[in-house]
PDB file of C-alpha atoms in Angstrom:
ATOM      1  CA  UNK A 175      -0.036   0.137  -0.170  1.00  0.00           C
ATOM      2  CA  UNK A 176       1.412   3.036  -0.917  1.00  0.00           C
ATOM      3  CA  UNK A 177       1.893   6.271   1.437  1.00  0.00           C
ATOM      4  CA  UNK A 178       0.192   8.217  -0.787  1.00  0.00           C
ATOM      5  CA  UNK A 179      -2.799   6.271  -0.651  1.00  0.00           C
ATOM      6  CA  UNK A 180      -2.624   5.750   3.270  1.00  0.00           C
ATOM      7  CA  UNK A 181      -2.571   9.753   3.397  1.00  0.00           C
ATOM      8  CA  UNK A 182      -5.802   9.902   1.464  1.00  0.00           C
ATOM      9  CA  UNK A 183      -7.438   7.538   3.570  1.00  0.00           C
ATOM     10  CA  UNK A 184      -6.452   9.349   6.628  1.00  0.00           C
ATOM     11  CA  UNK A 185      -7.847  12.517   5.068  1.00  0.00           C
ATOM     12  CA  UNK A 186     -10.934  10.881   4.257  1.00  0.00           C
ATOM     13  CA  UNK A 187     -11.353   9.500   7.942  1.00  0.00           C
ATOM     14  CA  UNK A 188     -10.627  13.157   9.077  1.00  0.00           C
ATOM     15  CA  UNK A 189     -13.066  14.691   6.857  1.00  0.00           C
ATOM     16  CA  UNK A 190     -15.748  11.812   7.585  1.00  0.00           C
ATOM     17  CA  UNK A 191     -15.063  12.750  11.544  1.00  0.00           C
ATOM     18  CA  UNK A 192     -15.330  16.165  10.924  1.00  0.00           C
ATOM     19  CA  UNK A 193     -18.792  15.769   9.221  1.00  0.00           C
ATOM     20  CA  UNK A 194     -20.111  13.633  11.928  1.00  0.00           C
ATOM     21  CA  UNK A 195     -19.125  16.261  14.615  1.00  0.00           C
ATOM     22  CA  UNK A 196     -20.801  19.135  12.658  1.00  0.00           C
ATOM     23  CA  UNK A 197     -24.281  16.904  12.542  1.00  0.00           C
ATOM     24  CA  UNK A 198     -23.908  16.300  16.034  1.00  0.00           C
ATOM     25  CA  UNK A 199     -23.380  19.912  16.936  1.00  0.00           C
ATOM     26  CA  UNK A 200     -26.202  20.652  14.701  1.00  0.00           C
ATOM     27  CA  UNK A 201     -28.595  18.272  16.515  1.00  0.00           C
ATOM     28  CA  UNK A 202     -27.058  19.569  19.952  1.00  0.00           C
ATOM     29  CA  UNK A 203     -27.902  23.209  18.947  1.00  0.00           C
ATOM     30  CA  UNK A 204     -31.464  22.359  17.539  1.00  0.00           C
ATOM     31  CA  UNK A 205     -32.409  20.440  20.536  1.00  0.00           C
ATOM     32  CA  UNK A 206     -31.191  23.593  22.807  1.00  0.00           C
ATOM     33  CA  UNK A 207     -33.083  26.008  21.033  1.00  0.00           C
ATOM     34  CA  UNK A 208     -36.189  23.938  20.871  1.00  0.00           C
ATOM     35  CA  UNK A 209     -36.225  23.362  24.742  1.00  0.00           C
ATOM     36  CA  UNK A 210     -35.406  27.086  25.003  1.00  0.00           C
ATOM     37  CA  UNK A 211     -38.282  27.987  22.962  1.00  0.00           C
ATOM     38  CA  UNK A 212     -40.738  25.838  25.019  1.00  0.00           C
ATOM     39  CA  UNK A 213     -39.548  27.441  28.326  1.00  0.00           C
ATOM     40  CA  UNK A 214     -39.783  31.008  26.769  1.00  0.00           C
ATOM     41  CA  UNK A 215     -43.464  30.156  25.650  1.00  0.00           C
ATOM     42  CA  UNK A 216     -44.288  28.848  29.117  1.00  0.00           C
ATOM     43  CA  UNK A 217     -42.822  32.219  30.550  1.00  0.00           C
ATOM     44  CA  UNK A 218     -44.415  34.381  28.000  1.00  0.00           C
ATOM     45  CA  UNK A 219     -47.956  32.854  28.956  1.00  0.00           C
ATOM     46  CA  UNK A 220     -47.476  33.205  32.823  1.00  0.00           C
ATOM     47  CA  UNK A 221     -46.302  36.762  32.336  1.00  0.00           C
ATOM     48  CA  UNK A 222     -49.265  37.801  30.320  1.00  0.00           C
ATOM     49  CA  UNK A 223     -51.672  36.934  33.110  1.00  0.00           C
ATOM     50  CA  UNK A 224     -51.068  40.191  35.124  1.00  0.00           C
ATOM     51  CA  UNK A 225     -51.064  42.081  31.959  1.00  0.00           C
ATOM     52  CA  UNK A 226     -54.451  40.681  30.960  1.00  0.00           C
ATOM     53  CA  UNK A 227     -55.854  40.438  34.369  1.00  0.00           C
ATOM     54  CA  UNK A 228     -55.372  43.904  35.894  1.00  0.00           C
ATOM     55  CA  UNK A 229     -56.936  43.270  39.280  1.00  0.00           C
ATOM     56  CA  UNK A 230     -53.936  40.694  40.094  1.00  0.00           C
ATOM     57  CA  UNK A 231     -51.418  43.682  39.477  1.00  0.00           C
ATOM     58  CA  UNK A 232     -53.422  45.860  42.136  1.00  0.00           C
ATOM     59  CA  UNK A 233     -53.637  43.053  44.586  1.00  0.00           C
ATOM     60  CA  UNK A 234     -49.546  42.640  44.235  1.00  0.00           C
ATOM     61  CA  UNK A 235     -49.157  46.225  44.865  1.00  0.00           C
ATOM     62  CA  UNK A 236     -51.582  46.381  47.792  1.00  0.00           C
ATOM     63  CA  UNK A 237     -50.452  43.477  49.616  1.00  0.00           C
ATOM     64  CA  UNK A 238     -46.648  44.211  49.006  1.00  0.00           C
ATOM     65  CA  UNK A 239     -45.379  42.361  52.123  1.00  0.00           C
ATOM     66  CA  UNK A 240     -47.122  38.931  50.904  1.00  0.00           C
ATOM     67  CA  UNK A 241     -45.817  39.614  47.157  1.00  0.00           C
ATOM     68  CA  UNK A 242     -42.163  39.875  48.488  1.00  0.00           C
ATOM     69  CA  UNK A 243     -42.360  36.865  50.550  1.00  0.00           C
ATOM     70  CA  UNK A 244     -44.130  34.907  47.622  1.00  0.00           C
ATOM     71  CA  UNK A 245     -40.845  35.997  45.465  1.00  0.00           C
ATOM     72  CA  UNK A 246     -38.499  35.173  48.117  1.00  0.00           C
ATOM     73  CA  UNK A 247     -40.089  31.569  48.597  1.00  0.00           C
ATOM     74  CA  UNK A 248     -39.909  30.992  44.817  1.00  0.00           C
ATOM     75  CA  UNK A 249     -36.302  31.971  44.519  1.00  0.00           C
ATOM     76  CA  UNK A 250     -35.604  29.731  47.318  1.00  0.00           C
ATOM     77  CA  UNK A 251     -37.162  26.642  45.844  1.00  0.00           C
ATOM     78  CA  UNK A 252     -35.688  27.687  42.709  1.00  0.00           C
ATOM     79  CA  UNK A 253     -32.075  27.602  44.202  1.00  0.00           C
ATOM     80  CA  UNK A 254     -32.501  24.305  45.800  1.00  0.00           C
ATOM     81  CA  UNK A 255     -33.897  22.715  42.517  1.00  0.00           C
ATOM     82  CA  UNK A 256     -30.852  24.446  40.307  1.00  0.00           C
ATOM     83  CA  UNK A 257     -27.950  23.493  42.635  1.00  0.00           C
ATOM     84  CA  UNK A 258     -28.114  19.643  41.911  1.00  0.00           C
ATOM     85  CA  UNK A 259     -28.200  20.389  38.416  1.00  0.00           C
ATOM     86  CA  UNK A 260     -25.148  22.298  38.094  1.00  0.00           C
ATOM     87  CA  UNK A 261     -23.156  19.429  39.978  1.00  0.00           C
ATOM     88  CA  UNK A 262     -24.981  16.021  39.300  1.00  0.00           C
ATOM     89  CA  UNK A 263     -25.253  14.692  35.752  1.00  0.00           C
ATOM     90  CA  UNK A 264     -28.283  12.655  35.957  1.00  0.00           C
ATOM     91  CA  UNK A 265     -30.077  15.556  37.359  1.00  0.00           C
ATOM     92  CA  UNK A 266     -28.964  17.886  34.823  1.00  0.00           C
ATOM     93  CA  UNK A 267     -30.472  15.820  32.194  1.00  0.00           C
ATOM     94  CA  UNK A 268     -33.785  15.825  34.070  1.00  0.00           C
ATOM     95  CA  UNK A 269     -36.786  17.368  31.854  1.00  0.00           C
ATOM     96  CA  UNK A 270     -38.791  17.157  35.035  1.00  0.00           C
ATOM     97  CA  UNK A 271     -36.543  19.517  36.920  1.00  0.00           C
ATOM     98  CA  UNK A 272     -36.121  21.893  34.068  1.00  0.00           C
ATOM     99  CA  UNK A 273     -40.084  22.074  33.916  1.00  0.00           C
ATOM    100  CA  UNK A 274     -40.296  22.799  37.407  1.00  0.00           C
ATOM    101  CA  UNK A 275     -37.430  25.496  37.348  1.00  0.00           C
ATOM    102  CA  UNK A 276     -39.335  26.966  34.289  1.00  0.00           C
ATOM    103  CA  UNK A 277     -42.630  27.126  36.116  1.00  0.00           C
ATOM    104  CA  UNK A 278     -41.075  28.916  39.456  1.00  0.00           C
ATOM    105  CA  UNK A 279     -39.319  31.213  37.018  1.00  0.00           C
ATOM    106  CA  UNK A 280     -42.699  32.144  35.566  1.00  0.00           C
ATOM    107  CA  UNK A 281     -43.912  32.547  39.140  1.00  0.00           C
ATOM    108  CA  UNK A 282     -41.241  35.136  39.798  1.00  0.00           C
ATOM    109  CA  UNK A 283     -41.231  37.129  36.596  1.00  0.00           C
ATOM    110  CA  UNK A 284     -45.220  37.323  36.489  1.00  0.00           C
ATOM    111  CA  UNK A 285     -44.965  38.739  40.187  1.00  0.00           C
ATOM    112  CA  UNK A 286     -42.219  41.309  39.270  1.00  0.00           C
ATOM    113  CA  UNK A 287     -44.270  42.589  36.405  1.00  0.00           C
ATOM    114  CA  UNK A 288     -46.538  44.209  39.270  1.00  0.00           C
ATOM    115  CA  UNK A 289     -43.741  46.650  39.640  1.00  0.00           C
ATOM    116  CA  UNK A 290     -42.557  47.093  36.107  1.00  0.00           C
ATOM    117  CA  UNK A 291     -44.204  47.494  32.744  1.00  0.00           C
ATOM    118  CA  UNK A 292     -45.616  44.405  31.516  1.00  0.00           C
ATOM    119  CA  UNK A 293     -45.727  45.645  27.808  1.00  0.00           C
ATOM    120  CA  UNK A 294     -41.543  45.937  27.651  1.00  0.00           C
ATOM    121  CA  UNK A 295     -41.285  42.565  29.097  1.00  0.00           C
ATOM    122  CA  UNK A 296     -44.007  40.716  27.048  1.00  0.00           C
ATOM    123  CA  UNK A 297     -42.576  42.334  23.866  1.00  0.00           C
ATOM    124  CA  UNK A 298     -39.192  41.399  24.666  1.00  0.00           C
ATOM    125  CA  UNK A 299     -40.102  37.793  25.703  1.00  0.00           C
ATOM    126  CA  UNK A 300     -42.078  37.488  22.045  1.00  0.00           C
ATOM    127  CA  UNK A 301     -39.280  38.759  19.935  1.00  0.00           C
ATOM    128  CA  UNK A 302     -36.688  36.599  21.646  1.00  0.00           C
ATOM    129  CA  UNK A 303     -39.037  33.765  21.407  1.00  0.00           C
ATOM    130  CA  UNK A 304     -39.570  34.272  17.703  1.00  0.00           C
ATOM    131  CA  UNK A 305     -35.692  34.419  17.102  1.00  0.00           C
ATOM    132  CA  UNK A 306     -35.114  31.115  19.038  1.00  0.00           C
ATOM    133  CA  UNK A 307     -37.887  29.516  16.770  1.00  0.00           C
ATOM    134  CA  UNK A 308     -36.111  30.759  13.577  1.00  0.00           C
ATOM    135  CA  UNK A 309     -32.810  29.302  14.915  1.00  0.00           C
ATOM    136  CA  UNK A 310     -34.770  25.829  15.405  1.00  0.00           C
ATOM    137  CA  UNK A 311     -36.079  26.442  11.785  1.00  0.00           C
ATOM    138  CA  UNK A 312     -32.268  27.373  10.476  1.00  0.00           C
ATOM    139  CA  UNK A 313     -30.986  24.190  12.097  1.00  0.00           C
ATOM    140  CA  UNK A 314     -33.765  21.957  10.564  1.00  0.00           C
ATOM    141  CA  UNK A 315     -33.358  23.179   7.119  1.00  0.00           C
ATOM    142  CA  UNK A 316     -29.383  23.049   7.169  1.00  0.00           C
ATOM    143  CA  UNK A 317     -26.590  20.847   8.216  1.00  0.00           C
ATOM    144  CA  UNK A 318     -24.223  23.586   8.772  1.00  0.00           C
ATOM    145  CA  UNK A 319     -23.369  25.145  12.355  1.00  0.00           C
ATOM    146  CA  UNK A 320     -24.518  28.629  12.627  1.00  0.00           C
ATOM    147  CA  UNK A 321     -22.164  29.031  15.916  1.00  0.00           C
ATOM    148  CA  UNK A 322     -19.051  28.502  13.629  1.00  0.00           C
ATOM    149  CA  UNK A 323     -20.083  29.149  10.212  1.00  0.00           C
ATOM    150  CA  UNK A 324     -19.738  32.598   8.761  1.00  0.00           C
ATOM    151  CA  UNK A 325     -22.659  32.311   6.616  1.00  0.00           C
ATOM    152  CA  UNK A 326     -24.714  31.171   9.571  1.00  0.00           C
ATOM    153  CA  UNK A 327     -23.560  34.048  11.542  1.00  0.00           C
ATOM    154  CA  UNK A 328     -24.633  36.376   8.713  1.00  0.00           C
ATOM    155  CA  UNK A 329     -27.865  34.608   8.251  1.00  0.00           C
ATOM    156  CA  UNK A 330     -28.733  34.809  11.961  1.00  0.00           C
ATOM    157  CA  UNK A 331     -27.924  38.692  12.362  1.00  0.00           C
ATOM    158  CA  UNK A 332     -30.272  39.331   9.195  1.00  0.00           C
ATOM    159  CA  UNK A 333     -32.971  37.206  10.971  1.00  0.00           C
ATOM    160  CA  UNK A 334     -32.334  38.688  14.103  1.00  0.00           C
ATOM    161  CA  UNK A 335     -32.913  42.518  12.978  1.00  0.00           C
ATOM    162  CA  UNK A 336     -35.700  41.265  10.887  1.00  0.00           C
ATOM    163  CA  UNK A 337     -37.676  39.998  13.802  1.00  0.00           C
ATOM    164  CA  UNK A 338     -37.017  43.201  15.719  1.00  0.00           C
ATOM    165  CA  UNK A 339     -37.955  45.520  12.915  1.00  0.00           C
ATOM    166  CA  UNK A 340     -41.026  43.692  12.019  1.00  0.00           C
ATOM    167  CA  UNK A 341     -41.740  43.177  15.870  1.00  0.00           C
ATOM    168  CA  UNK A 342     -41.120  46.911  16.525  1.00  0.00           C
ATOM    169  CA  UNK A 343     -43.072  48.075  13.621  1.00  0.00           C
ATOM    170  CA  UNK A 344     -46.358  45.820  14.511  1.00  0.00           C
ATOM    171  CA  UNK A 345     -45.980  47.095  18.146  1.00  0.00           C
ATOM    172  CA  UNK A 346     -46.168  50.435  17.248  1.00  0.00           C
ATOM    173  CA  UNK A 347     -48.833  50.769  14.320  1.00  0.00           C
ATOM    174  CA  UNK A 348     -51.023  47.831  14.846  1.00  0.00           C
ATOM    175  CA  UNK A 349     -51.050  47.282  18.922  1.00  0.00           C
ATOM    176  CA  UNK A 350     -50.454  51.016  19.734  1.00  0.00           C
ATOM    177  CA  UNK A 351     -47.533  50.475  22.151  1.00  0.00           C
ATOM    178  CA  UNK A 352     -45.611  53.381  22.864  1.00  0.00           C
ATOM    179  CA  UNK A 353     -42.260  54.070  20.990  1.00  0.00           C
ATOM    180  CA  UNK A 354     -40.171  54.089  24.005  1.00  0.00           C
ATOM    181  CA  UNK A 355     -41.385  50.780  25.551  1.00  0.00           C
ATOM    182  CA  UNK A 356     -40.710  49.422  21.811  1.00  0.00           C
ATOM    183  CA  UNK A 357     -37.191  50.903  21.853  1.00  0.00           C
ATOM    184  CA  UNK A 358     -36.220  49.257  25.334  1.00  0.00           C
ATOM    185  CA  UNK A 359     -37.704  45.938  24.103  1.00  0.00           C
ATOM    186  CA  UNK A 360     -35.773  46.344  20.916  1.00  0.00           C
ATOM    187  CA  UNK A 361     -32.526  46.880  22.778  1.00  0.00           C
ATOM    188  CA  UNK A 362     -32.897  43.920  25.202  1.00  0.00           C
ATOM    189  CA  UNK A 363     -33.827  41.562  22.375  1.00  0.00           C
ATOM    190  CA  UNK A 364     -30.924  42.361  20.124  1.00  0.00           C
ATOM    191  CA  UNK A 365     -28.393  41.966  23.539  1.00  0.00           C
ATOM    192  CA  UNK A 366     -30.189  38.472  23.954  1.00  0.00           C
ATOM    193  CA  UNK A 367     -29.792  37.295  20.535  1.00  0.00           C
ATOM    194  CA  UNK A 368     -26.023  38.429  20.555  1.00  0.00           C
ATOM    195  CA  UNK A 369     -25.586  36.771  24.124  1.00  0.00           C
ATOM    196  CA  UNK A 370     -27.259  33.464  22.729  1.00  0.00           C
ATOM    197  CA  UNK A 371     -24.607  32.804  20.106  1.00  0.00           C
ATOM    198  CA  UNK A 372     -21.730  33.777  22.443  1.00  0.00           C
ATOM    199  CA  UNK A 373     -22.869  31.905  25.615  1.00  0.00           C
ATOM    200  CA  UNK A 374     -23.822  28.957  23.430  1.00  0.00           C
ATOM    201  CA  UNK A 375     -20.172  28.929  21.969  1.00  0.00           C
ATOM    202  CA  UNK A 376     -18.684  29.238  25.311  1.00  0.00           C
ATOM    203  CA  UNK A 377     -20.806  26.299  26.619  1.00  0.00           C
ATOM    204  CA  UNK A 378     -19.995  24.006  23.839  1.00  0.00           C
ATOM    205  CA  UNK A 379     -16.109  24.599  24.312  1.00  0.00           C
ATOM    206  CA  UNK A 380     -16.235  24.277  27.962  1.00  0.00           C
ATOM    207  CA  UNK A 381     -15.472  27.985  29.101  1.00  0.00           C
ATOM    208  CA  UNK A 382     -18.532  28.308  31.138  1.00  0.00           C
ATOM    209  CA  UNK A 383     -18.659  25.099  33.151  1.00  0.00           C
ATOM    210  CA  UNK A 384     -15.946  23.134  35.314  1.00  0.00           C
ATOM    211  CA  UNK A 385     -17.567  19.850  33.887  1.00  0.00           C
ATOM    212  CA  UNK A 386     -17.527  18.893  30.462  1.00  0.00           C
ATOM    213  CA  UNK A 387     -20.830  19.138  28.770  1.00  0.00           C
ATOM    214  CA  UNK A 388     -21.645  16.030  26.299  1.00  0.00           C
ATOM    215  CA  UNK A 389     -24.199  16.173  23.620  1.00  0.00           C
ATOM    216  CA  UNK A 390     -26.913  14.604  26.245  1.00  0.00           C
ATOM    217  CA  UNK A 391     -26.393  17.693  28.291  1.00  0.00           C
ATOM    218  CA  UNK A 392     -28.926  19.995  26.126  1.00  0.00           C
ATOM    219  CA  UNK A 393     -31.260  20.396  28.710  1.00  0.00           C
ATOM    220  CA  UNK A 394     -28.686  21.699  31.184  1.00  0.00           C
ATOM    221  CA  UNK A 395     -27.188  23.768  28.459  1.00  0.00           C
ATOM    222  CA  UNK A 396     -30.684  25.301  27.582  1.00  0.00           C
ATOM    223  CA  UNK A 397     -31.311  26.277  31.333  1.00  0.00           C
ATOM    224  CA  UNK A 398     -28.050  28.014  31.429  1.00  0.00           C
ATOM    225  CA  UNK A 399     -28.682  30.084  28.603  1.00  0.00           C
ATOM    226  CA  UNK A 400     -32.478  30.573  29.969  1.00  0.00           C
ATOM    227  CA  UNK A 401     -31.008  31.849  33.394  1.00  0.00           C
ATOM    228  CA  UNK A 402     -28.328  34.258  31.487  1.00  0.00           C
ATOM    229  CA  UNK A 403     -31.225  35.770  29.302  1.00  0.00           C
ATOM    230  CA  UNK A 404     -33.159  36.728  32.403  1.00  0.00           C
ATOM    231  CA  UNK A 405     -30.146  37.838  34.675  1.00  0.00           C
ATOM    232  CA  UNK A 406     -29.154  39.995  31.715  1.00  0.00           C
ATOM    233  CA  UNK A 407     -32.703  41.172  31.192  1.00  0.00           C
ATOM    234  CA  UNK A 408     -33.123  42.356  34.864  1.00  0.00           C
ATOM    235  CA  UNK A 409     -29.777  44.223  34.915  1.00  0.00           C
ATOM    236  CA  UNK A 410     -30.426  46.066  31.590  1.00  0.00           C
ATOM    237  CA  UNK A 411     -34.011  46.955  32.883  1.00  0.00           C
ATOM    238  CA  UNK A 412     -32.379  48.293  36.064  1.00  0.00           C
ATOM    239  CA  UNK A 413     -30.307  50.643  34.150  1.00  0.00           C
ATOM    240  CA  UNK A 414     -32.540  51.723  31.593  1.00  0.00           C
ATOM    241  CA  UNK A 415     -35.428  52.579  34.337  1.00  0.00           C
ATOM    242  CA  UNK A 416     -32.834  54.630  36.276  1.00  0.00           C
ATOM    243  CA  UNK A 417     -31.616  56.217  33.153  1.00  0.00           C
ATOM    244  CA  UNK A 418     -35.266  57.177  32.047  1.00  0.00           C
ATOM    245  CA  UNK A 419     -36.203  58.347  35.404  1.00  0.00           C
ATOM    246  CA  UNK A 420     -33.035  60.654  35.622  1.00  0.00           C
ATOM    247  CA  UNK A 421     -33.826  62.061  32.087  1.00  0.00           C
ATOM    248  CA  UNK A 422     -37.548  62.575  33.337  1.00  0.00           C
ATOM    249  CA  UNK A 423     -39.156  60.310  30.695  1.00  0.00           C
ATOM    250  CA  UNK A 424     -42.420  58.716  32.392  1.00  0.00           C
ATOM    251  CA  UNK A 425     -42.406  55.028  31.906  1.00  0.00           C
ATOM    252  CA  UNK A 426     -46.212  54.482  32.697  1.00  0.00           C
ATOM    253  CA  UNK A 427     -46.106  52.773  35.831  1.00  0.00           C
ATOM    254  CA  UNK A 428     -49.851  53.158  36.354  1.00  0.00           C
ATOM    255  CA  UNK A 429     -51.755  50.300  35.008  1.00  0.00           C
ATOM    256  CA  UNK A 430     -55.189  51.755  33.839  1.00  0.00           C
ATOM    257  CA  UNK A 431     -57.207  52.244  37.368  1.00  0.00           C
ATOM    258  CA  UNK A 432     -54.009  50.881  39.426  1.00  0.00           C
ATOM    259  CA  UNK A 433     -52.413  53.589  41.229  1.00  0.00           C
ATOM    260  CA  UNK A 434     -48.839  53.206  41.359  1.00  0.00           C
ATOM    261  CA  UNK A 435     -47.868  55.704  43.834  1.00  0.00           C
ATOM    262  CA  UNK A 436     -49.613  57.963  46.312  1.00  0.00           C
ATOM    263  CA  UNK A 437     -49.793  61.211  43.959  1.00  0.00           C
ATOM    264  CA  UNK A 438     -51.682  58.918  41.646  1.00  0.00           C
ATOM    265  CA  UNK A 439     -54.816  59.161  44.066  1.00  0.00           C
ATOM    266  CA  UNK A 440     -55.050  62.819  43.159  1.00  0.00           C
ATOM    267  CA  UNK A 441     -54.805  62.196  39.787  1.00  0.00           C
ATOM    268  CA  UNK A 442     -57.265  59.327  38.612  1.00  0.00           C
ATOM    269  CA  UNK A 443     -56.857  59.391  34.714  1.00  0.00           C
ATOM    270  CA  UNK A 444     -52.851  59.486  35.236  1.00  0.00           C
ATOM    271  CA  UNK A 445     -51.565  56.732  32.985  1.00  0.00           C
ATOM    272  CA  UNK A 446     -47.929  57.951  32.848  1.00  0.00           C
ATOM    273  CA  UNK A 447     -46.626  57.733  36.481  1.00  0.00           C
ATOM    274  CA  UNK A 448     -43.708  55.529  37.292  1.00  0.00           C
ATOM    275  CA  UNK A 449     -43.751  56.528  40.809  1.00  0.00           C
ATOM    276  CA  UNK A 450     -40.207  58.693  40.585  1.00  0.00           C
ATOM    277  CA  UNK A 451     -41.449  61.508  38.221  1.00  0.00           C
ATOM    278  CA  UNK A 452     -43.939  64.124  38.161  1.00  0.00           C
ATOM    279  CA  UNK A 453     -47.461  62.776  38.155  1.00  0.00           C
ATOM    280  CA  UNK A 454     -48.751  65.720  36.462  1.00  0.00           C
ATOM    281  CA  UNK A 455     -46.836  64.811  33.235  1.00  0.00           C
ATOM    282  CA  UNK A 456     -49.663  62.851  31.326  1.00  0.00           C
ATOM    283  CA  UNK A 457     -49.566  61.326  27.732  1.00  0.00           C
ATOM    284  CA  UNK A 458     -51.796  64.386  26.468  1.00  0.00           C
ATOM    285  CA  UNK A 459     -49.424  67.703  27.197  1.00  0.00           C
ATOM    286  CA  UNK A 460     -52.505  69.738  27.058  1.00  0.00           C
ATOM    287  CA  UNK A 461     -54.756  67.753  29.615  1.00  0.00           C
ATOM    288  CA  UNK A 462     -54.773  69.053  33.239  1.00  0.00           C
ATOM    289  CA  UNK A 463     -54.835  66.762  35.849  1.00  0.00           C
ATOM    290  CA  UNK A 464     -58.238  66.125  37.529  1.00  0.00           C
ATOM    291  CA  UNK A 465     -58.808  67.606  41.284  1.00  0.00           C
ATOM    292  CA  UNK A 466     -59.114  64.954  43.691  1.00  0.00           C
ATOM    293  CA  UNK A 467     -62.983  64.677  44.566  1.00  0.00           C
ATOM    294  CA  UNK A 468     -62.510  64.506  48.407  1.00  0.00           C
ATOM    295  CA  UNK A 469     -60.789  67.984  48.446  1.00  0.00           C
ATOM    296  CA  UNK A 470     -63.517  69.344  46.044  1.00  0.00           C
ATOM    297  CA  UNK A 471     -66.036  67.929  48.848  1.00  0.00           C
ATOM    298  CA  UNK A 472     -64.078  69.581  51.562  1.00  0.00           C
ATOM    299  CA  UNK A 473     -63.794  72.865  50.017  1.00  0.00           C
ATOM    300  CA  UNK A 474     -67.730  73.017  49.099  1.00  0.00           C
ATOM    301  CA  UNK A 475     -68.328  72.384  52.788  1.00  0.00           C
ATOM    302  CA  UNK A 476     -66.270  75.505  54.060  1.00  0.00           C
ATOM    303  CA  UNK A 477     -68.652  78.390  54.606  1.00  0.00           C
ATOM    304  CA  UNK A 478     -67.595  82.162  54.560  1.00  0.00           C
ATOM    305  CA  UNK A 479     -68.334  83.741  57.616  1.00  0.00           C
ATOM    306  CA  UNK A 480     -69.824  87.395  57.082  1.00  0.00           C
ATOM    307  CA  UNK A 481     -67.508  90.331  58.146  1.00  0.00           C
TER     308      UNK A 481
END
C-alpha cells in the first residue's frame, strides 16, 4: 500500500469525523433552542396573566409584603432545584427538573411585572421567542453550524434584525404600544440574541462550566442560556429605568385604574406615572390633572363667615 494512498485514507477519515461532528453539533443546538423556545413560551404565557388580568397587579401592589414573601419563597425553591443540576449529571438531564425551574421562574417574573411595565417585558419575550424559533427552523433545514459558520452567523444576524424590526413596527402601528417601550424591548432583544450565540459557543467549548458538557446535556445547556437571559434582562431593565427616570421620561407605571404611587390618588386619569417623576406629566400635554374629589367636597363644605 503506497504512502500516498494511506495519506488519502487518513484525510478521508478526518473529513468524515469532521462531518459527523458538525451533524452532532447541529443536532445539539437544535435540541437546545427547541427546549429554550418551549421554556420561553411558558414564561410568556405566565407573564401575560397580570397584563391581561389587571386586578392581579392591584393585589400585588396592595399586598406588597405578601408579594415579596412569595417571590422570596420561589427564589429559595428555585435555588434548591438548580444547585443539584449544576453538579449532578443525571439530574441535569432531567426534563422534570427543567419544567419545575421554568414554572418557578414564571412565578417570579409574573410577580415582578406588578412593579414594572408588562408591555416591555412581554414584547421582549415575544421577540426573543420568535428568534429562538427561527434558530430551530434554520437548524432543521441545514446541516451547517451557525455558531462557527460565517454564513450561518450572517444569516442569523439578518434574521435577528428582521424579527426586531418587524416586531417593533407591528407594536407601534398595530398594537399602539409607546415608542419608548418598543425601543427598550428592541435593545434588550438584540442583546439577548447576540448573547445567545456567544454563550452557546462558550458552553460548547467548556469555558462556562468546570464539568464537560456532552451532547446529552442539552437540558442543562438550555437552562444555563435561559437563566443568563433573565439575569441580563433584569440588569439592563434596572439600568434603563434609572436612566429614564433621571432624564424625566415617564414609563407609565400606572396600569389603567391601578395607582402606582400616592400622588396618583389625586390624578385618577394619570396613566404615565412611574412613581419617581412628576405625576402631572400625562400622555396629552394639554390635558390638566383632575382634582381630588375629596378635596372638592371639603372645599364645598367650607362656609365664608360674614364680616
